[in-house]
Coordinates of C-alpha atoms in Angstrom, one line a residue:
M30 CA -13.0 -2.2 -30.6
E31 CA -10.3 -0.5 -28.8
G32 CA -11.9 3.0 -29.7
N33 CA -15.2 1.7 -28.1
E34 CA -13.4 0.4 -25.0
A35 CA -11.6 3.9 -24.6
R36 CA -14.9 5.7 -24.9
I37 CA -16.4 3.5 -22.4
E38 CA -13.5 3.9 -20.0
Q39 CA -13.6 7.7 -20.5
S40 CA -17.3 8.1 -19.9
S41 CA -17.1 6.4 -16.6
K42 CA -15.0 9.2 -15.3
P43 CA -16.9 12.4 -13.9
K44 CA -16.8 15.3 -16.6
N45 CA -16.3 17.9 -13.9
K46 CA -12.7 17.9 -12.6
A47 CA -13.8 19.2 -9.1
A48 CA -16.4 16.4 -9.0
A49 CA -13.7 13.8 -10.0
L50 CA -11.3 15.1 -7.3
L51 CA -14.1 15.0 -4.6
E52 CA -15.1 11.4 -5.6
V53 CA -11.4 10.2 -5.3
L54 CA -11.2 12.0 -2.0
A55 CA -14.5 10.5 -0.7
V56 CA -13.6 7.0 -1.7
S57 CA -10.1 7.0 -0.4
F58 CA -11.3 8.6 2.8
K59 CA -13.7 5.6 3.2
L60 CA -10.8 3.3 2.6
G61 CA -8.7 5.2 5.2
L62 CA -11.5 4.6 7.9
T63 CA -12.0 0.9 7.1
S64 CA -8.6 -0.5 5.8
F65 CA -7.3 -2.4 8.7
G66 CA -4.6 -5.1 8.7
G67 CA -1.5 -3.6 7.0
P68 CA -0.3 -3.1 3.4
V69 CA -1.2 -6.6 2.1
A70 CA -4.7 -6.2 3.5
H71 CA -4.8 -2.6 2.0
L72 CA -4.2 -4.1 -1.4
G73 CA -7.2 -6.2 -0.8
Y74 CA -9.5 -3.5 0.1
F75 CA -8.3 -1.4 -2.9
H76 CA -8.9 -4.4 -5.2
N77 CA -12.5 -4.7 -3.8
E78 CA -13.3 -0.9 -4.0
Y79 CA -11.4 0.5 -6.9
I80 CA -11.3 -2.6 -9.3
E81 CA -14.4 -4.9 -8.4
R82 CA -16.9 -2.2 -7.4
R83 CA -15.9 1.0 -9.2
K84 CA -14.0 -0.5 -12.3
W85 CA -11.6 2.4 -12.2
M86 CA -8.9 0.1 -13.6
D87 CA -8.8 -3.3 -15.3
E88 CA -7.4 -6.3 -13.4
R89 CA -4.1 -6.4 -15.3
S90 CA -3.4 -2.8 -14.9
Y91 CA -4.0 -2.9 -11.3
A92 CA -1.5 -5.9 -10.9
D93 CA 1.1 -4.1 -13.0
L94 CA 0.7 -1.0 -10.8
V95 CA 1.2 -3.2 -7.6
A96 CA 4.2 -4.7 -9.3
L97 CA 5.8 -1.4 -9.9
C98 CA 5.3 -0.4 -6.3
Q99 CA 6.9 -3.5 -5.1
F100 CA 10.0 -2.3 -6.8
L101 CA 10.0 1.3 -5.2
P102 CA 11.0 1.9 -1.6
G103 CA 8.3 3.2 0.7
P104 CA 4.7 2.1 1.7
A105 CA 3.6 0.0 -1.3
S106 CA -0.3 0.4 -0.6
S107 CA -0.1 4.1 -0.3
Q108 CA 1.9 4.2 -3.5
V109 CA -0.7 2.0 -5.3
G110 CA -3.4 4.4 -3.9
I111 CA -1.6 7.6 -5.2
G112 CA -1.0 5.9 -8.6
I113 CA -4.8 5.1 -8.9
G114 CA -5.6 8.7 -7.8
V115 CA -3.2 10.0 -10.5
I116 CA -4.6 7.8 -13.2
R117 CA -8.1 8.7 -12.3
S118 CA -7.8 12.4 -11.9
G119 CA -4.3 13.7 -12.5
L120 CA -1.7 15.0 -10.0
L121 CA -4.4 16.4 -7.7
G122 CA -6.1 13.1 -7.8
G123 CA -2.9 11.6 -6.4
M124 CA -2.7 14.1 -3.7
M125 CA -6.6 13.5 -2.8
A126 CA -6.1 9.7 -2.8
W127 CA -3.1 10.0 -0.4
L128 CA -4.9 12.7 1.8
G129 CA -8.1 10.7 2.1
F130 CA -6.3 7.3 2.9
T131 CA -3.8 8.9 5.3
L132 CA -5.8 11.5 7.1
P133 CA -8.0 9.2 9.4
S134 CA -5.1 7.3 10.9
V135 CA -3.0 10.5 11.3
I136 CA -5.8 12.1 13.3
A137 CA -6.2 9.0 15.4
L138 CA -2.5 8.7 16.2
V139 CA -2.1 12.4 16.9
V140 CA -5.0 12.0 19.4
F141 CA -3.1 9.1 21.0
A142 CA 0.1 11.0 21.2
L143 CA -1.6 14.1 22.8
I144 CA -3.9 12.2 25.2
L145 CA -2.4 8.8 26.1
Q146 CA 1.0 8.2 27.5
S147 CA 0.7 4.4 27.3
S148 CA -1.3 2.0 25.4
G149 CA -2.7 -1.4 26.3
L150 CA -5.1 -1.5 23.3
G151 CA -3.2 -4.7 21.9
E152 CA -5.0 -6.7 24.7
L153 CA -8.5 -5.6 23.8
G154 CA -10.8 -8.2 22.1
W155 CA -12.0 -6.0 19.3
I156 CA -8.2 -5.4 18.1
H157 CA -7.9 -9.2 17.6
G158 CA -11.2 -9.1 15.7
L159 CA -9.7 -6.6 13.3
K160 CA -6.7 -8.9 12.8
L161 CA -9.2 -11.8 11.8
V162 CA -10.7 -9.3 9.4
A163 CA -7.3 -8.9 7.8
V164 CA -7.0 -12.6 7.4
A165 CA -10.3 -12.7 5.5
I166 CA -9.6 -9.6 3.3
V167 CA -6.0 -10.9 2.2
A168 CA -7.4 -14.5 1.5
Q169 CA -10.2 -12.7 -0.6
A170 CA -7.4 -10.7 -2.6
V171 CA -5.1 -13.8 -3.1
L172 CA -8.2 -15.9 -4.4
G173 CA -9.4 -13.1 -6.8
M174 CA -6.0 -12.2 -8.2
G175 CA -4.8 -15.8 -8.3
Q176 CA -7.9 -16.9 -10.4
K177 CA -7.0 -14.0 -13.0
L178 CA -3.2 -13.7 -12.8
A179 CA -2.1 -17.2 -11.9
N180 CA -4.6 -19.3 -13.7
S181 CA -2.3 -21.7 -15.7
R182 CA 0.1 -24.4 -14.6
S183 CA 3.2 -22.3 -15.3
K184 CA 1.9 -19.1 -13.7
A185 CA 0.7 -21.0 -10.6
T186 CA 4.2 -22.7 -10.4
I187 CA 5.8 -19.3 -10.5
A188 CA 3.4 -18.0 -7.7
I189 CA 4.0 -21.0 -5.3
L190 CA 7.9 -20.7 -6.0
A191 CA 7.7 -16.9 -5.3
A192 CA 5.7 -17.6 -2.1
S193 CA 8.2 -20.2 -1.0
T194 CA 11.2 -18.2 -1.7
V195 CA 9.8 -15.1 0.3
L196 CA 8.8 -17.2 3.2
L197 CA 12.2 -19.1 3.4
W198 CA 14.5 -16.1 2.9
Q199 CA 12.5 -13.2 4.6
S200 CA 13.9 -9.9 3.3
A201 CA 12.7 -6.9 1.6
V202 CA 15.4 -7.4 -1.0
T203 CA 14.2 -11.0 -1.5
Q204 CA 10.8 -9.7 -2.8
V205 CA 12.4 -7.3 -5.3
L206 CA 14.8 -10.2 -6.6
V207 CA 11.8 -12.6 -6.9
I208 CA 9.8 -10.1 -9.1
I209 CA 12.9 -9.6 -11.3
V210 CA 13.5 -13.3 -11.6
A211 CA 9.8 -13.8 -12.3
G212 CA 9.8 -11.2 -14.9
S213 CA 12.7 -12.8 -16.6
V214 CA 10.9 -16.1 -16.7
G215 CA 7.8 -14.4 -18.1
L216 CA 9.8 -12.8 -20.8
L217 CA 10.8 -16.3 -22.0
L218 CA 7.5 -18.0 -21.5
Y219 CA 4.9 -15.4 -22.3
R220 CA 6.4 -13.1 -24.9
H221 CA 4.3 -14.5 -27.6
A222 CA 1.1 -14.9 -25.5
V223 CA 0.3 -11.2 -25.2
T224 CA -3.2 -9.9 -25.8
A225 CA -3.1 -7.3 -28.6
N226 CA -6.1 -5.3 -27.4
E227 CA -5.0 -5.1 -23.6
K228 CA -6.0 -1.9 -22.2
Q229 CA -3.3 0.7 -21.6
L230 CA -3.1 3.1 -18.6
E231 CA -3.8 6.8 -19.4
I232 CA -1.2 8.7 -17.2
P233 CA -1.9 12.5 -17.2
I234 CA 1.7 13.3 -16.1
R235 CA 4.3 14.7 -18.4
K236 CA 7.8 12.8 -18.7
V237 CA 9.6 16.1 -17.9
F238 CA 7.7 16.6 -14.7
A239 CA 8.1 13.0 -13.8
A240 CA 11.9 13.1 -14.5
S241 CA 11.9 16.2 -12.2
C242 CA 10.2 14.3 -9.4
L243 CA 12.9 11.7 -9.5
L244 CA 15.7 14.1 -9.6
L245 CA 14.2 15.9 -6.6
F246 CA 14.0 12.7 -4.6
F247 CA 17.7 12.0 -5.1
V248 CA 18.6 15.7 -4.4
L249 CA 16.8 15.7 -1.1
L250 CA 18.1 12.3 -0.1
I251 CA 21.8 13.6 -0.6
L252 CA 21.5 17.2 0.5
L253 CA 19.2 16.8 3.6
P254 CA 22.0 15.1 5.8
V255 CA 24.4 17.6 4.6
A256 CA 22.3 20.5 5.4
T257 CA 21.6 19.0 9.0
H258 CA 25.3 18.7 9.5
Y259 CA 25.9 22.4 8.9
A260 CA 22.7 23.7 10.4
N261 CA 21.4 21.7 13.3
W262 CA 17.9 23.1 13.2
D263 CA 15.3 20.9 15.1
W264 CA 12.7 21.1 12.2
L265 CA 15.3 20.2 9.7
V266 CA 16.6 17.3 11.7
I267 CA 13.1 15.9 12.1
F268 CA 12.4 16.4 8.3
D269 CA 15.7 14.6 7.3
S270 CA 15.1 11.7 9.7
F271 CA 11.6 10.9 8.5
Y272 CA 12.6 11.6 4.7
R273 CA 15.4 9.1 4.9
A274 CA 13.3 6.5 6.7
G275 CA 10.7 6.8 3.9
S276 CA 13.3 6.7 1.2
L277 CA 15.3 3.7 2.4
V278 CA 12.6 1.2 3.2
F279 CA 11.6 -1.7 1.1
G280 CA 8.9 -4.1 2.1
G281 CA 6.1 -2.0 3.6
G282 CA 5.3 -0.2 6.8
H283 CA 6.5 -2.8 9.4
V284 CA 10.1 -2.6 8.1
V285 CA 10.2 1.2 8.8
L286 CA 9.8 0.7 12.4
P287 CA 13.4 -0.4 13.3
L288 CA 14.7 2.4 11.2
L289 CA 12.4 5.0 12.9
E290 CA 13.6 3.6 16.2
Q291 CA 17.1 4.2 15.5
E292 CA 16.4 7.7 14.4
V293 CA 14.4 8.9 17.5
V294 CA 15.2 6.7 20.5
P295 CA 19.0 6.7 20.8
S296 CA 19.0 10.5 20.1
G297 CA 16.5 11.0 22.9
L298 CA 13.8 12.6 20.9
I299 CA 11.4 9.9 22.1
S300 CA 11.7 7.3 25.0
E301 CA 11.6 3.6 24.3
G302 CA 8.3 3.3 26.3
D303 CA 6.7 6.2 24.3
F304 CA 7.9 4.5 21.1
L305 CA 6.4 1.2 21.9
A306 CA 3.2 2.7 23.0
G307 CA 2.8 4.5 19.8
Y308 CA 3.5 1.3 17.9
G309 CA 0.7 -0.4 19.9
A310 CA -1.7 2.4 18.9
A311 CA -0.6 2.3 15.3
Q312 CA -1.7 -1.5 15.2
A313 CA -5.2 -0.5 16.3
V314 CA -6.0 2.2 13.6
P315 CA -6.8 1.7 9.9
G316 CA -4.7 3.0 7.1
P317 CA -1.0 2.9 6.4
L318 CA 1.5 2.1 9.2
F319 CA 3.7 5.0 8.0
T320 CA 1.4 7.3 9.8
F321 CA 3.2 6.0 12.9
A322 CA 5.3 9.1 12.0
A323 CA 2.4 11.4 12.8
Y324 CA 2.5 10.1 16.4
L325 CA 6.1 10.5 16.8
G326 CA 6.1 13.9 15.3
A327 CA 3.2 14.8 17.8
M328 CA 5.2 13.5 20.7
M329 CA 8.2 15.7 19.7
N330 CA 6.7 18.9 18.7
G331 CA 2.8 18.7 18.9
I332 CA 0.6 19.0 15.9
A333 CA 3.2 21.0 14.0
G334 CA 5.6 18.0 14.5
A335 CA 3.0 15.6 13.4
I336 CA 2.4 17.4 10.1
V337 CA 6.2 17.7 9.4
A338 CA 6.9 14.2 10.1
T339 CA 4.0 12.9 8.1
I340 CA 5.0 15.0 5.1
A341 CA 8.6 14.0 5.3
I342 CA 8.1 10.2 5.5
F343 CA 5.5 10.1 2.6
L344 CA 7.1 12.6 0.3
P345 CA 9.7 10.1 -1.1
A346 CA 6.8 7.7 -2.0
F347 CA 4.9 10.4 -3.7
L348 CA 8.1 11.6 -5.7
L349 CA 8.9 8.0 -6.8
V350 CA 5.4 7.0 -7.9
I351 CA 4.7 10.2 -9.8
G352 CA 8.3 9.9 -11.3
A353 CA 8.0 6.4 -12.4
L354 CA 4.5 6.0 -13.6
P355 CA 4.8 7.6 -17.2
F356 CA 8.0 5.7 -17.8
W357 CA 6.5 2.5 -16.6
N358 CA 3.5 2.9 -18.6
Q359 CA 5.7 3.2 -21.7
L360 CA 7.7 0.1 -20.9
R361 CA 4.5 -2.0 -20.2
R362 CA 3.4 -1.3 -23.8
S363 CA 6.2 -3.2 -25.4
V364 CA 5.4 -6.9 -26.2
K365 CA 8.5 -8.1 -24.3
M366 CA 7.6 -6.2 -21.2
Q367 CA 4.1 -7.5 -21.3
G368 CA 5.4 -11.1 -21.3
A369 CA 7.6 -10.3 -18.3
L370 CA 4.7 -8.6 -16.6
H371 CA 2.7 -12.0 -16.9
G372 CA 5.5 -13.6 -14.9
M373 CA 5.7 -10.6 -12.5
N374 CA 2.0 -10.5 -11.8
A375 CA 2.1 -14.2 -10.9
A376 CA 5.0 -13.5 -8.5
V377 CA 3.0 -10.6 -6.9
V378 CA 0.1 -13.3 -6.2
G379 CA 2.8 -15.5 -4.7
I380 CA 4.1 -12.7 -2.5
L381 CA 0.5 -11.9 -1.3
L382 CA 0.1 -15.7 -0.5
A383 CA 3.3 -15.7 1.6
A384 CA 2.1 -12.5 3.5
L385 CA -1.2 -14.2 4.1
Y386 CA 0.6 -17.0 6.0
D387 CA 3.4 -14.9 7.5
P388 CA 2.9 -12.7 9.3
I389 CA -0.9 -12.3 9.1
W390 CA -2.0 -16.1 9.6
T391 CA 0.9 -17.0 12.0
T392 CA 0.2 -13.9 14.3
T393 CA -3.7 -14.2 14.3
I394 CA -4.9 -17.7 13.9
A395 CA -3.9 -19.2 17.2
T396 CA -7.1 -21.3 18.2
T397 CA -9.9 -23.2 16.4
T398 CA -12.2 -20.3 17.4
D399 CA -9.9 -17.9 15.5
F400 CA -10.2 -20.0 12.4
V401 CA -13.8 -20.3 12.6
V402 CA -14.4 -16.4 12.8
A403 CA -12.0 -15.8 10.1
A404 CA -13.8 -18.3 7.9
L405 CA -17.1 -16.8 8.5
L406 CA -15.7 -13.3 7.7
F407 CA -14.3 -14.7 4.4
V408 CA -17.7 -16.2 3.4
M409 CA -19.3 -12.8 4.2
L410 CA -16.9 -11.1 1.9
V411 CA -16.6 -13.6 -1.0
F412 CA -20.0 -15.2 -1.1
W413 CA -22.4 -12.9 0.6
K414 CA -20.7 -9.9 -1.1
L415 CA -21.1 -7.7 2.0
P416 CA -19.3 -4.3 2.1
P417 CA -15.9 -4.4 3.7
W418 CA -17.1 -2.0 6.5
V419 CA -19.8 -4.5 7.6
V420 CA -17.2 -7.2 7.7
V421 CA -14.9 -4.9 9.8
V422 CA -17.8 -4.2 12.3
A423 CA -18.5 -7.9 12.4
G424 CA -14.9 -8.9 13.1
M425 CA -14.8 -6.3 15.9
L426 CA -17.9 -7.6 17.6
G427 CA -16.6 -11.2 17.0
G428 CA -13.2 -10.3 18.8
A429 CA -15.0 -8.5 21.7
V430 CA -17.3 -11.7 22.1
M431 CA -14.4 -14.1 22.0
A432 CA -12.6 -12.1 24.6
M433 CA -15.6 -12.3 27.1
L434 CA -15.7 -16.0 26.7

């Protein structure tokens, strides 16, 4: 039976490597154009496109990958996308997945930086409509993952306790601790309830190369500040600032903003007004919030600055996920680790539920009309099974109409 499943899984992949890479690029580019709402919403979009529609991974493997990326510093949704690309089509597949998902927002924010000096986009109705779309997308992800990964009394309890803990003690460290505790509980409760024929991830990365990536991550983190101390070269300073920001952030894109502000505003690289204008623009575009670095880099040194800043802030995420995947895959094959993953996956559902409430619900649903529009968008996704881009357009139109009333 396992052999049949492996053959079916393999046959779903394009036989031509170039075709596989183009497929990964095309799908991730579409997600980069339509994934509004922040990292948690991105995981919902990924789940809809990669898991439900294309069946590139099974449900459990996706949840395990999300759990891994919650451990790692950096933009979790981008790391999940890179991981899916690697599993689908190797190292180049990871690069294509990152490029496709990141490029649309990078281009948009560079245009903002080069053309606009201030942004009032946050007041436009269609921007609010996009936030309502995010509510529907995350609610769909919580419902779908909860039905599969928190579908027993004990797992639902873990999910609710995880959500409660994350909401009451809001910290990126809290999320990591919650997953560790949930894994320990899962190790005790579910170590004898492991499915023997559970699918395993095929990671086309050698462990020696993975270990080299992890080593390079730490070498750059230590040596870049030393290098900038002795050689105060503008490009090296920019690379060091954005690399450290991408290396030391747990909890997703919004957490990186205060770090970046401390790096670029007090030093005079960017004014407070320009920084806030770029933040407003970053809220209006799809894709990862880490592409805010492209705006900052463009404000400092034009298009070349945008390229350097973008590569620097995402490089740690790439090195970490490539370095961790082969070892993570080996760990998840053990019976004890699979038991722990049952608990960790339930905790991931709880963390998503917490994010659905705060900040997504609390900053978006302010009126009865907001709730009605979000509910309609949810129905369009879950029951009408409409493509996410249709729901995005509907949300934008709904927000524009609400602003005129």
